[in-house]
Coordinates of C-alpha atoms (C1' of nucleotides) in Angstrom, one line a residue:
Chain S
X1 CA -20.5 -95.9 -124.7
X2 CA -20.0 -96.2 -128.8
X3 CA -18.4 -93.1 -130.4
X4 CA -19.3 -92.7 -133.9
X5 CA -15.6 -95.1 -134.6
X6 CA -17.8 -97.8 -132.7
X7 CA -21.2 -96.6 -134.2
X8 CA -19.0 -96.9 -137.7
X9 CA -17.7 -100.3 -137.0
X10 CA -21.5 -102.1 -136.6
X11 CA -22.7 -100.2 -139.0
X12 CA -20.3 -101.5 -141.6
X13 CA -20.3 -104.8 -140.6
X14 CA -24.3 -104.5 -140.5
X15 CA -24.5 -103.7 -144.4
X16 CA -22.9 -107.0 -144.6
X17 CA -25.1 -108.8 -142.9
X18 CA -29.0 -107.5 -143.3
X19 CA -28.6 -105.5 -145.8
X20 CA -31.2 -107.3 -148.5
X21 CA -32.6 -109.1 -145.5
X22 CA -36.2 -109.7 -144.3
X23 CA -37.6 -109.7 -141.1
X24 CA -38.6 -113.0 -140.4
X25 CA -39.5 -112.2 -136.3
X26 CA -38.5 -109.1 -134.5
X27 CA -39.4 -109.5 -130.7
X28 CA -39.2 -106.4 -128.3
X29 CA -38.1 -108.2 -125.0
X30 CA -37.7 -104.9 -123.0
X31 CA -40.9 -102.5 -123.3
X32 CA -38.7 -99.4 -122.3
X33 CA -38.6 -99.0 -125.7
X34 CA -41.6 -99.1 -126.8
X35 CA -44.1 -100.5 -129.0
X36 CA -43.8 -101.4 -132.7
X37 CA -46.3 -102.0 -135.7
X38 CA -45.4 -105.7 -137.0
X39 CA -41.8 -105.5 -139.2
X40 CA -41.9 -109.0 -140.3
X41 CA -41.0 -109.5 -143.7
X42 CA -40.0 -105.7 -144.1
X43 CA -36.8 -105.7 -145.8
X44 CA -33.8 -103.5 -145.5
X45 CA -32.7 -101.0 -147.7
X46 CA -30.5 -99.1 -146.4
X47 CA -27.9 -99.2 -142.5
X48 CA -27.3 -95.9 -142.1
X49 CA -24.9 -93.3 -139.0
X50 CA -26.1 -90.8 -137.6
X51 CA -23.8 -89.4 -135.2
X52 CA -24.1 -91.7 -132.7
X53 CA -26.7 -93.3 -133.9
X54 CA -27.9 -96.7 -136.0
X55 CA -30.9 -95.9 -139.5
X56 CA -32.1 -98.2 -140.5
X57 CA -33.5 -98.5 -143.9
X58 CA -37.1 -100.6 -144.3
X59 CA -39.2 -100.9 -147.8
X60 CA -41.6 -99.0 -146.2
X61 CA -39.7 -96.1 -146.5
X62 CA -40.1 -96.3 -142.7
X63 CA -37.2 -96.4 -140.8
X64 CA -35.9 -98.1 -137.1
X65 CA -33.2 -95.6 -135.8
X66 CA -31.6 -97.2 -132.4
X67 CA -29.0 -95.0 -130.1
X68 CA -27.6 -97.0 -127.5
X69 CA -26.4 -94.4 -125.4
X70 CA -24.2 -95.2 -122.3
X71 CA -24.2 -99.9 -122.6
X72 CA -26.2 -100.7 -125.1
X73 CA -24.6 -103.4 -127.6
X74 CA -25.1 -105.6 -130.1
X75 CA -24.2 -108.5 -131.3
X76 CA -25.4 -110.7 -134.6
X77 CA -25.8 -114.3 -133.6
X78 CA -25.6 -117.0 -137.0
X79 CA -27.1 -120.0 -134.8
X80 CA -29.9 -119.5 -132.0
X81 CA -29.2 -117.1 -129.4
X82 CA -27.1 -118.0 -126.8
X83 CA -28.5 -117.8 -123.2
X84 CA -27.3 -114.4 -122.3
X85 CA -27.9 -111.9 -119.8
X86 CA -30.0 -108.5 -120.5
X87 CA -31.4 -108.7 -123.8
X88 CA -33.6 -105.9 -124.6
X89 CA -34.5 -107.0 -128.6
X90 CA -33.8 -110.3 -130.9
X91 CA -34.6 -109.2 -134.8
X92 CA -34.4 -112.2 -136.8
X93 CA -33.1 -113.2 -140.3
X94 CA -33.1 -115.3 -142.5
X95 CA -29.8 -115.3 -142.3
X96 CA -29.7 -114.8 -137.6
X97 CA -30.4 -112.9 -134.9
X98 CA -29.5 -109.6 -134.4
X99 CA -29.9 -109.1 -130.8
X100 CA -29.8 -105.4 -128.8
X101 CA -27.9 -106.4 -125.3
X102 CA -28.4 -103.1 -123.1
X103 CA -27.3 -103.6 -119.1
X104 CA -27.9 -100.3 -117.9
X105 CA -31.7 -99.5 -120.8
X106 CA -30.5 -96.3 -121.5
X107 CA -30.9 -97.5 -124.8
X108 CA -33.6 -95.8 -127.4
X109 CA -35.1 -96.9 -130.4
X110 CA -37.4 -95.3 -132.6
X111 CA -40.3 -96.0 -135.0
X112 CA -40.2 -93.0 -137.9
X113 CA -39.9 -91.7 -141.1
X114 CA -36.4 -92.3 -142.8
X115 CA -33.8 -88.9 -142.4
X116 CA -32.8 -87.9 -145.9
X117 CA -29.5 -85.6 -145.2
X118 CA -27.5 -88.1 -146.1
X119 CA -25.4 -85.0 -146.2
X120 CA -24.6 -84.9 -142.1
X121 CA -23.6 -88.9 -142.2
X122 CA -20.8 -88.3 -143.6
X123 CA -19.7 -86.1 -140.7
X124 CA -17.8 -84.9 -139.2
X125 CA -15.8 -87.6 -141.3
X126 CA -15.6 -86.4 -145.4
X127 CA -15.4 -82.3 -143.8
X128 CA -15.9 -80.2 -140.5
X129 CA -17.7 -77.5 -141.7
X130 CA -14.2 -75.3 -139.3
X131 CA -16.7 -71.8 -140.4
X132 CA -19.9 -73.2 -139.2
X133 CA -18.1 -74.0 -136.1
X134 CA -16.5 -71.3 -135.1
X135 CA -19.6 -69.0 -135.7
X136 CA -20.9 -71.3 -133.5
X137 CA -18.1 -71.2 -130.4
X138 CA -18.4 -67.4 -130.4
X139 CA -20.8 -67.7 -128.4
X140 CA -20.1 -70.0 -125.8
X141 CA -18.2 -69.7 -123.4
X142 CA -18.3 -73.1 -121.8
X143 CA -15.6 -75.4 -122.3
X144 CA -13.9 -76.3 -125.0
X145 CA -14.0 -80.2 -124.3
X146 CA -18.2 -80.1 -123.4
X147 CA -17.9 -78.1 -126.8
X148 CA -16.6 -80.9 -128.9
X149 CA -19.4 -83.2 -126.6
X150 CA -22.9 -81.0 -127.7
X151 CA -24.3 -83.6 -130.5
X152 CA -25.2 -80.2 -132.4
X153 CA -21.4 -79.6 -132.8
X154 CA -19.8 -82.4 -134.8
X155 CA -21.9 -84.7 -134.5
X156 CA -20.4 -88.1 -132.4
X157 CA -17.2 -86.6 -131.0
X158 CA -17.6 -88.6 -127.7
X159 CA -15.7 -87.9 -124.1
X160 CA -12.9 -90.5 -125.5
X161 CA -12.6 -89.5 -128.6
X162 CA -13.2 -84.9 -127.7
X163 CA -9.8 -85.9 -124.2
X164 CA -7.8 -87.8 -127.5
X165 CA -8.2 -84.7 -129.6
X166 CA -7.7 -82.0 -127.2
X167 CA -4.4 -83.5 -126.5
X168 CA -3.9 -84.2 -130.4
X169 CA -4.5 -80.2 -131.0
X170 CA -1.8 -78.9 -128.2
X171 CA -5.1 -77.6 -126.4
X172 CA -6.1 -77.4 -122.2
X173 CA -9.9 -79.1 -121.6
X174 CA -11.1 -75.8 -119.8
X175 CA -10.7 -73.5 -122.2
X176 CA -13.3 -71.1 -123.6
X177 CA -15.1 -72.2 -127.1
X178 CA -15.1 -68.5 -128.1
X179 CA -11.1 -68.1 -127.0
X180 CA -9.4 -70.4 -129.9
X181 CA -8.6 -69.2 -132.6
X182 CA -9.3 -69.9 -136.4
X183 CA -5.9 -72.0 -135.9
X184 CA -6.8 -74.5 -132.9
X185 CA -9.3 -74.9 -134.8
X186 CA -8.1 -76.4 -137.6
X187 CA -5.6 -78.7 -135.1
X188 CA -8.8 -80.2 -133.8
X189 CA -10.2 -80.4 -136.8
X190 CA -6.9 -81.6 -138.7
X191 CA -6.8 -84.2 -135.0
X192 CA -10.4 -85.0 -135.4
X193 CA -10.5 -86.6 -138.5
X194 CA -7.3 -88.6 -138.2
X195 CA -8.0 -89.6 -134.6
X196 CA -11.7 -90.6 -136.1
X197 CA -10.4 -92.6 -139.0
X198 CA -8.0 -94.3 -136.9
X199 CA -10.2 -95.5 -134.4
X200 CA -12.4 -96.8 -137.5
X201 CA -9.9 -98.8 -139.2
X202 CA -8.8 -99.8 -135.8
X203 CA -12.7 -101.4 -134.7
X204 CA -13.3 -99.0 -132.5
X205 CA -11.9 -98.2 -128.2
X206 CA -12.5 -101.7 -125.9
X207 CA -11.8 -100.2 -122.3
X208 CA -14.1 -101.7 -120.4
X209 CA -16.4 -103.0 -122.5
X210 CA -16.9 -102.1 -126.1
X211 CA -17.4 -105.7 -129.1
X212 CA -18.5 -105.1 -132.5
X213 CA -20.7 -107.2 -133.7
X214 CA -19.4 -110.6 -133.8
X215 CA -17.8 -110.2 -129.9
X216 CA -14.4 -108.6 -130.8
X217 CA -12.9 -106.2 -129.0
X218 CA -11.3 -103.6 -131.0
X219 CA -8.3 -102.1 -130.9
X220 CA -7.0 -98.6 -130.6
X221 CA -7.2 -98.3 -126.8
X222 CA -3.0 -99.3 -128.2
X223 CA -3.0 -95.9 -130.1
X224 CA -4.7 -94.2 -126.9
X225 CA -2.0 -91.5 -125.1
X226 CA -4.3 -89.6 -123.1
X227 CA -7.7 -91.1 -122.3
X228 CA -7.3 -92.6 -119.1
X229 CA -3.6 -92.2 -118.8
X230 CA -4.0 -90.0 -114.9
X231 CA -0.5 -90.0 -113.1
X232 CA 1.3 -91.3 -116.4
X233 CA 4.4 -89.2 -118.0
X234 CA 2.8 -87.6 -120.8
X235 CA 3.7 -88.8 -123.9
X236 CA 4.0 -85.4 -126.0
X237 CA 6.4 -84.2 -123.3
X238 CA 6.0 -86.2 -119.8
X239 CA 4.4 -83.7 -118.0
X240 CA 2.0 -85.8 -115.7
X241 CA -0.8 -86.7 -116.6
X242 CA -4.2 -85.3 -114.9
X243 CA -7.6 -85.9 -114.3
X244 CA -10.0 -83.3 -113.3
X245 CA -13.9 -83.3 -114.0
X246 CA -15.1 -80.7 -117.2
X247 CA -18.6 -81.2 -117.5
X248 CA -19.8 -83.9 -115.6
X249 CA -17.7 -86.0 -116.7
X250 CA -13.8 -87.4 -116.5
X251 CA -11.9 -85.7 -118.4
X252 CA -7.8 -86.5 -119.0
X253 CA -5.5 -83.6 -119.8
X254 CA -1.0 -83.0 -119.7
X255 CA -1.8 -79.3 -118.1
X256 CA 1.9 -78.8 -119.6
X257 CA 1.1 -78.9 -123.7
X258 CA -2.2 -78.0 -123.5
X259 CA -1.7 -74.8 -124.1
Chain U
dC1 C1' -20.8 -98.0 -98.4
dC2 C1' -18.4 -94.8 -101.6
dC3 C1' -17.1 -94.1 -106.7
dT4 C1' -17.0 -94.6 -111.2
dA5 C1' -19.0 -95.3 -116.0
dT6 C1' -17.3 -93.7 -124.5
dG7 C1' -24.8 -90.4 -123.3
dT8 C1' -28.8 -87.9 -123.8
dT9 C1' -32.4 -85.1 -121.9
dC10 C1' -35.0 -82.0 -118.9
dC11 C1' -34.4 -79.0 -114.6
dC12 C1' -33.1 -74.6 -113.1
dA13 C1' -30.4 -70.3 -112.3
dA14 C1' -28.6 -66.7 -113.9
Chain N
dC1 C1' -35.3 -67.2 -125.1
dT2 C1' -30.4 -68.0 -123.7
dT3 C1' -26.1 -70.9 -122.0
dG4 C1' -24.3 -73.8 -118.4
dG5 C1' -24.5 -77.1 -114.3
dG6 C1' -26.0 -80.1 -111.7
dA7 C1' -29.2 -84.3 -111.6
dA8 C1' -32.1 -88.3 -114.0
dC9 C1' -32.8 -92.4 -115.7
dA10 C1' -30.4 -98.3 -114.1
dT11 C1' -27.2 -101.8 -113.8
dA12 C1' -22.4 -103.2 -112.9
dG13 C1' -17.9 -102.9 -111.6
dG14 C1' -13.8 -101.6 -108.3

DNA sequence: CCCTATGTTCCCAA
DNA sequence: CTTGGGAACATAGG
């Protein structure tokens, strides 16, 4: 269930322990992940985030691309791994063990040529190309919330942060994307940047089971203003927060101050 | 048994 | 061909 801030947290923590380290053992436990050539003795040169995915660049010039989807988690163990359920992949380094834990088995792993597009790595944090987004939005009648979840728009936004961003920007989630004004898109961009950056500083949002590389909870759940608050008073205007379904996903919004 | 779940992709209809 | 909606994927928890 990790979104951009959670994946960014993992990437930063992974860099501390596996960059410049060699793979000692690479063991796929769940063959649904696929078949991989021997990666023993390959060295990790870089860990980069692409949307909600993580790319591990290898000294061979190729890379491993991991997407955790709904229930994937990464866990670092300096010692021999404890008995754990749902372990799908074990990668041993000189410094410790990296485990992929994934109850629902939706996570995907691929072995591919490295993505050289460093531009996309920092988006949408460094800069949001507002003109480009408005251009795409012009032709789209889908609810703006579903539009934000489209990974071609601002890669990395997921269900929790889409709700938080639209609440911060005072925009109703069911509004057709094509109807937003330039001023409203500026509010979305500003809210995206501040909300995602704070979530990264807080090492992610732990509502049910997000834990970082060391098994620690994040702190951003204490900063959520709308997600999960159905029936409570809106923290901005006091009206009752409602939950509805938009694009097949649970969506929280204030019917009074999100226009 | 019911419903829900921080994600993506496929199928189908308009 | 495009757009958008819903089901599917697989499992756990309330």
